[in-house]
Tab-separated table of C-alpha atoms in Angstrom:
chain	number	residue	atom	x	y	z
A	1	MET	CA	64.493	153.618	61.846
A	2	GLY	CA	61.866	155.729	60.064
A	3	LEU	CA	61.552	159.485	60.402
A	4	PRO	CA	58.692	159.471	62.949
A	5	GLU	CA	60.600	157.099	65.196
A	6	ALA	CA	63.738	159.206	64.885
A	7	LEU	CA	61.768	162.324	65.803
A	8	THR	CA	60.175	160.627	68.776
A	9	SER	CA	63.523	159.466	70.018
A	10	VAL	CA	64.962	162.971	69.711
A	11	ILE	CA	61.962	164.488	71.495
A	12	GLY	CA	62.233	161.811	74.168
A	13	LYS	CA	65.877	162.633	74.732
A	14	ASN	CA	65.224	166.367	74.940
A	15	THR	CA	62.580	165.729	77.545
A	16	GLY	CA	65.171	163.796	79.517
A	17	VAL	CA	67.450	166.810	79.493
A	18	GLY	CA	64.530	169.043	80.523
A	19	ILE	CA	63.858	166.922	83.572
A	20	LEU	CA	67.508	167.039	84.477
A	21	ALA	CA	67.501	170.846	84.260
A	22	ASN	CA	64.484	171.037	86.551
A	23	GLU	CA	66.124	168.834	89.097
A	24	HIS	CA	69.113	171.168	89.094
A	25	GLN	CA	66.992	174.234	89.701
A	26	SER	CA	65.017	172.593	92.438
A	27	SER	CA	68.093	172.058	94.443
A	28	THR	CA	70.314	169.854	96.454
A	29	PHE	CA	70.432	167.074	93.952
A	30	ALA	CA	73.713	165.218	93.865
A	31	PHE	CA	75.090	164.711	90.397
A	32	THR	CA	74.645	160.970	90.404
A	33	GLU	CA	75.768	158.417	87.919
A	34	PHE	CA	72.161	158.085	86.783
A	35	GLN	CA	71.939	161.741	85.915
A	36	THR	CA	75.283	161.635	84.160
A	37	SER	CA	73.979	158.881	81.947
A	38	CYS	CA	70.837	160.934	81.186
A	39	LEU	CA	73.001	163.859	80.225
A	40	THR	CA	75.234	161.751	78.008
A	41	ASN	CA	72.197	160.354	76.271
A	42	GLY	CA	70.586	163.727	75.944
A	43	LEU	CA	73.586	165.131	74.155
A	44	SER	CA	74.296	162.073	72.089
A	45	MET	CA	73.194	162.191	68.459
A	46	SER	CA	73.653	158.469	67.982
A	47	GLU	CA	70.607	156.640	66.631
A	48	HIS	CA	71.399	153.367	68.336
A	49	PRO	CA	71.839	153.663	72.054
A	50	SER	CA	74.886	152.026	73.543
A	51	PRO	CA	74.240	148.954	75.718
A	52	ALA	CA	74.615	151.121	78.790
A	53	GLY	CA	72.356	153.841	77.354
A	54	GLU	CA	68.645	154.439	77.603
A	55	PRO	CA	66.706	151.517	76.084
A	56	GLN	CA	64.096	152.409	73.475
A	57	PRO	CA	60.523	152.114	74.745
A	58	PHE	CA	58.418	149.038	73.988
A	59	TRP	CA	55.784	149.263	71.268
A	60	GLY	CA	52.323	150.250	72.414
A	61	ALA	CA	49.911	147.336	72.946
A	62	LEU	CA	47.763	148.211	69.909
A	63	ARG	CA	50.736	148.389	67.544
A	64	ALA	CA	52.218	145.155	68.941
A	65	GLY	CA	48.836	143.413	68.792
A	66	ILE	CA	48.112	144.421	65.191
A	67	THR	CA	51.598	143.400	64.072
A	68	LEU	CA	51.360	140.077	65.926
A	69	GLY	CA	47.946	139.435	64.339
A	70	ALA	CA	49.401	140.102	60.879
A	71	VAL	CA	52.318	137.720	61.534
A	72	LEU	CA	49.907	135.047	62.769
A	73	LEU	CA	47.705	135.449	59.681
A	74	LEU	CA	50.773	135.269	57.424
A	75	THR	CA	51.823	132.040	59.171
A	76	PHE	CA	48.381	130.508	58.609
A	77	THR	CA	48.368	131.431	54.908
A	78	LEU	CA	51.866	130.015	54.409
A	79	THR	CA	51.506	126.811	56.417
A	80	GLY	CA	47.867	126.157	57.362
A	81	HIS	CA	48.743	126.265	61.065
A	82	GLY	CA	49.778	128.924	63.555
A	83	LEU	CA	52.824	129.707	65.699
A	84	GLY	CA	54.114	127.578	68.581
A	85	ALA	CA	56.934	126.650	70.908
A	86	THR	CA	56.515	123.395	72.823
A	87	GLY	CA	56.398	121.307	69.649
A	88	PHE	CA	60.111	122.113	69.544
A	89	THR	CA	60.919	121.549	73.228
A	90	THR	CA	59.134	118.180	73.082
A	91	ARG	CA	61.231	117.147	70.084
A	92	LEU	CA	64.328	118.451	71.856
A	93	THR	CA	63.451	116.287	74.888
A	94	ALA	CA	63.154	113.255	72.592
A	95	TRP	CA	66.472	114.113	70.897
A	96	ILE	CA	68.337	114.522	74.225
A	97	GLY	CA	66.650	111.405	75.618
A	98	GLY	CA	67.733	109.491	72.501
A	99	GLY	CA	71.335	110.476	73.203
A	100	VAL	CA	71.411	110.000	76.979
A	101	LEU	CA	68.984	107.108	77.530
A	102	PRO	CA	68.469	105.633	74.040
A	103	ALA	CA	66.765	102.391	75.058
A	104	ALA	CA	64.355	103.967	77.551
A	105	THR	CA	63.478	106.822	75.181
A	106	ALA	CA	62.875	104.518	72.217
A	107	ALA	CA	60.639	102.362	74.419
A	108	ASN	CA	58.701	105.354	75.738
A	109	THR	CA	55.148	105.486	74.390
A	110	TYR	CA	55.176	109.274	74.042
A	111	LEU	CA	58.709	110.144	72.914
A	112	GLY	CA	59.597	106.861	71.184
A	113	PRO	CA	57.637	107.527	67.960
A	114	MET	CA	59.529	110.810	67.483
A	115	LEU	CA	62.816	108.881	67.351
A	116	GLU	CA	61.639	106.483	64.656
A	117	ASP	CA	62.859	108.575	61.743
A	118	SER	CA	66.028	109.210	63.858
A	119	LYS	CA	65.671	112.955	63.243
A	120	PRO	CA	63.355	114.260	65.981
A	121	LEU	CA	64.464	117.857	65.355
A	122	SER	CA	63.689	117.765	61.652
A	123	ALA	CA	60.438	119.732	61.699
A	124	TRP	CA	58.982	123.122	60.770
A	125	ILE	CA	58.671	124.090	64.446
A	126	THR	CA	62.453	123.778	64.947
A	127	TRP	CA	63.083	126.399	62.247
A	128	GLN	CA	60.329	128.565	63.666
A	129	VAL	CA	61.809	128.553	67.199
A	130	LEU	CA	65.265	129.268	65.759
A	131	GLY	CA	63.623	132.210	63.948
A	132	VAL	CA	62.062	133.439	67.217
A	133	ALA	CA	65.518	133.423	68.815
A	134	LEU	CA	67.049	135.427	65.937
A	135	GLY	CA	64.140	137.876	65.748
A	136	ALA	CA	64.158	138.507	69.495
A	137	LEU	CA	67.932	138.968	69.500
A	138	LEU	CA	67.742	141.492	66.647
A	139	ALA	CA	64.899	143.439	68.285
A	140	ALA	CA	66.598	143.565	71.702
A	141	TRP	CA	69.950	144.562	70.200
A	142	ARG	CA	68.541	147.304	67.938
A	143	ALA	CA	66.605	148.856	70.806
A	144	GLY	CA	69.399	148.744	73.375
A	145	ARG	CA	67.461	146.200	75.455
A	146	LEU	CA	69.975	143.346	75.306
A	147	ARG	CA	71.455	142.782	78.737
A	148	TRP	CA	72.892	139.596	80.227
A	149	GLN	CA	71.308	139.090	83.620
A	150	VAL	CA	69.356	136.803	85.927
A	151	ASP	CA	66.116	138.748	85.660
A	152	GLY	CA	64.227	138.788	88.954
A	153	ALA	CA	67.355	138.285	91.059
A	154	ARG	CA	66.898	141.802	92.442
A	155	SER	CA	63.485	141.012	93.910
A	156	LEU	CA	64.021	137.348	94.810
A	157	GLY	CA	67.756	136.636	94.981
A	158	SER	CA	69.487	134.553	92.280
A	159	LEU	CA	69.067	131.117	93.828
A	160	ARG	CA	65.380	131.542	94.597
A	161	ARG	CA	64.725	133.107	91.193
A	162	LEU	CA	66.438	130.284	89.293
A	163	THR	CA	64.713	127.610	91.400
A	164	MET	CA	61.343	129.175	90.643
A	165	ALA	CA	62.181	129.433	86.932
A	166	LEU	CA	62.994	125.702	86.929
A	167	ILE	CA	59.803	124.719	88.779
A	168	GLY	CA	57.651	127.040	86.654
A	169	GLY	CA	59.212	125.683	83.473
A	170	ALA	CA	58.561	122.094	84.565
A	171	ALA	CA	54.891	122.842	85.346
A	172	ALA	CA	54.461	124.604	81.998
A	173	GLY	CA	56.243	121.822	80.100
A	174	TRP	CA	54.069	119.160	81.729
A	175	GLY	CA	50.871	121.164	81.184
A	176	ALA	CA	51.625	121.896	77.546
A	177	ARG	CA	51.848	118.138	76.886
A	178	VAL	CA	48.504	117.466	78.577
A	179	ALA	CA	46.826	120.168	76.464
A	180	ALA	CA	48.898	119.413	73.330
A	181	GLY	CA	49.907	123.055	73.104
A	182	CYS	CA	51.063	126.140	74.971
A	183	THR	CA	50.040	129.796	75.135
A	184	SER	CA	51.226	130.332	71.546
A	185	GLY	CA	50.407	127.010	69.918
A	186	LEU	CA	47.016	126.382	71.490
A	187	GLY	CA	45.950	129.683	73.087
A	188	LEU	CA	46.929	132.265	70.473
A	189	SER	CA	46.867	130.166	67.292
A	190	GLY	CA	43.878	128.041	68.286
A	191	ALA	CA	41.769	131.056	69.233
A	192	ALA	CA	42.492	132.626	65.834
A	193	THR	CA	40.726	129.625	64.273
A	194	LEU	CA	37.916	130.095	66.848
A	195	GLY	CA	38.807	126.651	68.269
A	196	LEU	CA	36.782	125.876	71.383
A	197	SER	CA	39.630	124.252	73.328
A	198	ALA	CA	41.786	127.381	72.813
A	199	PHE	CA	39.300	129.529	74.708
A	200	VAL	CA	39.070	126.950	77.508
A	201	PHE	CA	42.873	126.839	77.644
A	202	LEU	CA	43.144	130.653	77.851
A	203	GLY	CA	40.465	130.860	80.552
A	204	ALA	CA	42.183	128.215	82.712
A	205	PHE	CA	45.596	129.778	81.990
A	206	PHE	CA	44.597	133.242	83.206
A	207	ALA	CA	42.532	131.963	86.163
A	208	ALA	CA	45.421	129.815	87.433
A	209	GLY	CA	47.911	132.621	86.835
A	210	LEU	CA	45.823	135.107	88.815
A	211	VAL	CA	45.401	132.704	91.757
A	212	VAL	CA	48.986	131.402	91.868
A	213	SER	CA	50.516	134.882	91.593
A	214	ARG	CA	48.637	135.755	94.778
A	215	LEU	CA	49.888	132.657	96.622
A	216	VAL	CA	53.506	132.711	95.488
A	217	ARG	CA	55.628	135.835	95.252
A	218	GLY	CA	57.253	135.723	91.835
A	219	VAL	CA	59.326	138.160	89.776
A	220	GLN	CA	58.232	141.726	90.384
B	1	MET	CA	46.224	130.835	47.927
B	2	MET	CA	47.936	128.382	50.284
B	3	LEU	CA	51.532	129.178	49.472
B	4	GLY	CA	52.630	125.770	50.677
B	5	ALA	CA	55.422	125.689	48.144
B	6	LEU	CA	57.853	127.380	50.508
B	7	PRO	CA	60.263	124.931	52.155
B	8	ASP	CA	60.035	124.533	55.954
B	9	ILE	CA	63.349	126.237	56.520
B	10	VAL	CA	62.185	129.408	54.748
B	11	SER	CA	58.655	129.733	56.146
B	12	GLY	CA	59.739	128.550	59.597
B	13	LEU	CA	62.611	130.999	59.902
B	14	LEU	CA	60.558	133.853	58.394
B	15	CYS	CA	57.440	133.426	60.553
B	16	GLY	CA	59.548	132.681	63.638
B	17	ALA	CA	61.808	135.711	63.189
B	18	LEU	CA	58.811	138.026	62.771
B	19	PHE	CA	57.153	136.416	65.820
B	20	GLY	CA	60.265	136.860	67.977
B	21	TYR	CA	60.811	140.418	66.738
B	22	VAL	CA	57.264	141.452	67.628
B	23	LEU	CA	57.252	139.676	71.024
B	24	GLU	CA	60.485	141.372	72.104
B	25	ASN	CA	59.236	144.778	70.965
B	26	ALA	CA	56.005	144.208	72.910
B	27	GLY	CA	58.149	143.730	76.033
B	28	PHE	CA	57.362	140.023	76.299
B	29	GLY	CA	60.951	138.950	76.954
B	30	SER	CA	60.656	140.502	80.418
B	31	PRO	CA	59.281	138.201	83.149
B	32	CYS	CA	58.468	141.282	85.233
B	33	LYS	CA	56.304	142.769	82.483
B	34	LEU	CA	54.690	139.417	81.646
B	35	THR	CA	53.705	138.557	85.215
B	36	ALA	CA	52.522	142.120	85.909
B	37	GLN	CA	49.440	141.067	83.927
B	38	PHE	CA	48.537	138.719	86.777
B	39	ARG	CA	49.107	141.508	89.313
B	40	LEU	CA	46.797	143.595	87.054
B	41	SER	CA	49.250	146.491	86.917
B	42	ASP	CA	50.265	145.955	83.250
B	43	TRP	CA	47.658	144.731	80.767
B	44	SER	CA	49.967	144.399	77.758
B	45	VAL	CA	49.608	140.590	77.603
B	46	PHE	CA	45.786	140.730	77.440
B	47	LYS	CA	45.745	143.680	75.056
B	48	VAL	CA	48.318	142.292	72.618
B	49	MET	CA	46.916	138.742	72.608
B	50	PHE	CA	43.329	139.920	72.232
B	51	THR	CA	44.177	142.270	69.365
B	52	ALA	CA	46.223	139.612	67.545
B	53	ILE	CA	43.568	136.908	67.985
B	54	VAL	CA	40.753	139.188	66.795
B	55	LEU	CA	42.703	140.396	63.762
B	56	ALA	CA	43.835	136.899	62.736
B	57	ALA	CA	40.354	135.444	63.352
B	58	ILE	CA	38.715	138.105	61.161
B	59	GLY	CA	41.369	137.538	58.484
B	60	LEU	CA	40.881	133.759	58.521
B	61	THR	CA	37.088	134.074	58.479
B	62	ALA	CA	37.318	136.459	55.503
B	63	LEU	CA	39.800	134.275	53.603
B	64	GLN	CA	37.543	131.245	54.089
B	65	ALA	CA	34.432	133.196	53.078
B	66	ALA	CA	36.233	134.327	49.924
B	67	GLY	CA	37.233	130.733	49.174
B	68	LEU	CA	40.945	131.553	49.361
B	69	ILE	CA	41.555	129.098	52.214
B	70	SER	CA	39.650	125.845	52.527
B	71	PRO	CA	38.513	125.045	56.074
B	72	ASP	CA	40.014	121.558	55.694
B	73	SER	CA	43.495	122.967	55.205
B	74	LEU	CA	43.371	124.897	58.468
B	75	PHE	CA	44.618	123.282	61.677
B	76	VAL	CA	41.985	123.662	64.409
B	77	PRO	CA	42.799	122.142	67.836
B	78	SER	CA	40.771	119.090	68.881
B	79	PRO	CA	37.966	119.838	71.373
B	80	TYR	CA	39.397	117.999	74.390
B	81	LEU	CA	38.164	120.633	76.800
B	82	GLY	CA	39.263	118.825	79.977
B	83	ALA	CA	42.790	118.421	78.631
B	84	ALA	CA	42.836	122.097	77.603
B	85	ALA	CA	41.673	123.160	81.084
B	86	ILE	CA	44.224	121.025	82.970
B	87	GLY	CA	47.048	122.021	80.628
B	88	GLY	CA	46.035	125.686	80.635
B	89	ALA	CA	45.991	125.770	84.438
B	90	LEU	CA	49.456	124.171	84.620
B	91	VAL	CA	50.923	126.536	82.017
B	92	GLY	CA	49.323	129.516	83.821
B	93	ALA	CA	50.682	128.381	87.204
B	94	GLY	CA	54.104	127.805	85.628
B	95	PHE	CA	53.932	131.297	84.126
B	96	ALA	CA	53.135	132.896	87.512
B	97	VAL	CA	55.913	130.966	89.287
B	98	GLY	CA	58.569	130.902	86.562
B	99	GLY	CA	57.898	134.254	84.887
B	100	TYR	CA	57.481	132.995	81.307
B	101	CYS	CA	55.409	130.822	79.044
B	102	PRO	CA	57.271	128.486	76.681
B	103	GLY	CA	57.440	130.880	73.693
B	104	THR	CA	58.335	133.977	75.670
B	105	SER	CA	61.146	132.110	77.473
B	106	VAL	CA	62.930	131.885	74.101
B	107	VAL	CA	62.485	135.669	73.722
B	108	GLY	CA	63.724	136.190	77.301
B	109	LEU	CA	66.843	134.089	76.694
B	110	PHE	CA	67.706	135.933	73.473
B	111	SER	CA	67.361	139.317	75.133
B	112	GLY	CA	70.014	138.140	77.603
B	113	ARG	CA	68.066	136.521	80.449
B	114	LEU	CA	69.727	133.478	82.001
B	115	ASP	CA	66.678	132.706	84.148
B	116	ALA	CA	64.853	132.075	80.846
B	117	LEU	CA	67.445	129.423	79.982
B	118	VAL	CA	66.696	127.726	83.325
B	119	PHE	CA	62.952	127.953	82.552
B	120	LEU	CA	63.657	126.198	79.217
B	121	VAL	CA	65.553	123.441	81.056
B	122	GLY	CA	62.487	123.170	83.304
B	123	LEU	CA	60.303	122.755	80.206
B	124	LEU	CA	62.421	119.793	79.085
B	125	ILE	CA	62.237	118.241	82.583
B	126	GLY	CA	58.448	118.703	82.671
B	127	THR	CA	58.128	117.155	79.222
B	128	ALA	CA	60.300	114.193	80.273
B	129	GLY	CA	58.224	113.812	83.468
B	130	PHE	CA	55.020	113.777	81.455
B	131	ALA	CA	56.442	111.319	78.925
B	132	SER	CA	57.667	108.932	81.640
B	133	SER	CA	54.190	108.756	83.159
B	134	PHE	CA	52.346	108.925	79.828
B	135	ASP	CA	50.804	105.461	80.131
B	136	ALA	CA	49.027	106.580	83.308
B	137	LEU	CA	48.245	110.089	82.016
B	138	GLU	CA	47.169	109.338	78.472
B	139	ALA	CA	43.497	109.629	79.413
B	140	TRP	CA	44.105	113.233	80.534
B	141	THR	CA	45.154	114.250	77.020
B	142	THR	CA	41.739	113.433	75.554
B	143	ALA	CA	39.640	114.358	78.599
B	144	GLY	CA	36.385	116.243	78.192
B	145	GLU	CA	35.857	115.739	74.484
B	146	VAL	CA	32.850	117.562	73.048
B	147	ALA	CA	31.165	117.345	69.636
B	148	SER	CA	31.809	120.907	68.462
B	149	THR	CA	35.313	121.907	67.422
B	150	THR	CA	34.819	125.665	67.137
B	151	LEU	CA	33.023	128.376	69.073
B	152	PRO	CA	30.536	129.196	66.236
B	153	GLU	CA	29.667	125.465	65.995
B	154	ALA	CA	29.159	125.138	69.748
B	155	LEU	CA	26.958	128.240	69.940
B	156	HIS	CA	25.205	127.611	66.599
B	157	VAL	CA	26.000	131.102	65.412
B	158	ASN	CA	27.767	132.681	62.460
B	159	ALA	CA	31.565	133.133	62.720
B	160	TRP	CA	31.136	136.844	61.981
B	161	LEU	CA	28.979	137.250	65.094
B	162	VAL	CA	31.692	135.617	67.216
B	163	ASN	CA	34.261	137.935	65.623
B	164	ALA	CA	32.106	140.988	66.367
B	165	VAL	CA	31.709	139.970	70.017
B	166	MET	CA	35.484	139.462	70.259
B	167	VAL	CA	36.098	142.960	68.857
B	168	ALA	CA	33.795	144.358	71.553
B	169	ALA	CA	35.596	142.287	74.189
B	170	ALA	CA	38.957	143.608	72.974
B	171	VAL	CA	37.739	147.202	73.235
B	172	PHE	CA	36.535	146.449	76.771
B	173	VAL	CA	39.917	144.923	77.699
B	174	PHE	CA	41.729	148.086	76.526
B	175	TRP	CA	39.329	150.258	78.519
B	176	ILE	CA	39.349	148.295	81.784
B	177	GLY	CA	43.070	147.556	81.448
B	178	GLY	CA	43.828	151.249	81.072
B	179	ARG	CA	41.881	152.019	84.239
B	180	PHE	CA	43.750	149.366	86.257
B	181	GLU	CA	47.096	150.517	84.858
B	182	ARG	CA	46.465	154.128	85.867
B	183	ARG	CA	45.458	153.036	89.364
B	184	LEU	CA	48.327	150.575	89.926
B	185	GLY	CA	51.292	152.573	88.676
B	186	GLY	CA	51.249	151.913	84.936
B	187	PRO	CA	52.825	149.393	82.591
B	188	VAL	CA	56.399	148.203	83.119
B	189	THR	CA	58.690	150.409	81.000
B	190	ALA	CA	61.637	149.261	78.888
B	191	ARG	CA	63.997	150.904	81.384
B	192	GLU	CA	62.475	148.943	84.298
B	193	ALA	CA	62.432	145.722	82.266
B	194	VAL	CA	66.086	146.019	81.226
B	195	ASP	CA	67.094	146.866	84.781
B	196	GLY	CA	65.674	143.512	85.847
B	197	ALA	CA	62.604	144.515	87.788
B	198	GLY	CA	63.380	144.513	91.472
B	199	PRO	CA	62.175	146.661	94.322
B	200	PRO	CA	60.804	150.032	93.189
B	201	THR	CA	63.758	152.336	92.576
B	202	HIS	CA	62.066	155.455	91.289
B	203	HIS	CA	64.392	158.404	91.009
């Protein structure tokens, strides 16, 4: 953590204590568990919050966007292509299919060719997705944002949330194969090369998302 | 300048780790924050994607103009516009229903979200479903092919002009997004995201 970030986090914590003090003056506030945790954080000098502590704020959109653009450009200069995700899940499907239903998978027109070298997972995209997992884990852990949970269970209930995650994943997995790419692989990376199909993909992606989120109540 | 000498394991892990690190810090492991873009109350997805695309597009245009990258060595997606539209709509619908897109579900899982693991299982099922009906669907994957591969080609304009228009569009997205965010309660914070969304519980 650099000095500016450290300062911000200290200022942020002081503000937290200030709010707490105001609440005390204004009255009949019960000393809840929430306030206790604010107080503990406010007094703590620890740089890394504990898992139960206050998570560090997300980066602003401009900072995140500039950094993501730089990472994308780096990827293009190193490899000639951009970042992705479903290249890996497709290979993983072929690999699992090869283990569970070897004959049917080998005979499949789409997945069969990936099994020919008998190493469907041996590809750049596999390392890249493994990297995404490690990078995300590090970022979440450092910022006190790592928490095991079924996210969305509070607004939808666990069963409904997990059912919707499964259905949504299936629709996205199917769609990514039709378009030969997902939001990262075709939308983000393709648009960086000014590829026409990337802009069509992004337009359809956002239009469908806007409409469907009005018809179906998802995670809120 | 193509530094293609790096082995896959090194460049893959490096680019992937940076990608995952940035996505998590942007808040894109949270399905609540991601889908708030579609409810128009949090414009982080538009803002971050727009900024990244514009920056990378300008960088790639400059590197090609300077002769440091040859256009042939750059992967540009094929112009199957029908396939892109059908696929984009399905990924967008899946995003609204399931809370993630494929890449962000990996980020969600590795910031502790078990619903993201179920989304990933869904991705595999969807892929298997597509593959099992591929003979009937193959025509979809090349639907709507056009002659031009890139936006400058299609519009018969210089790439720099397209980049300039995209910069203006990005500025507009930040402006209009900020207005919506102020009106609809503001972006989802890290505290709200870690708490797992849910009904408003403002203290």
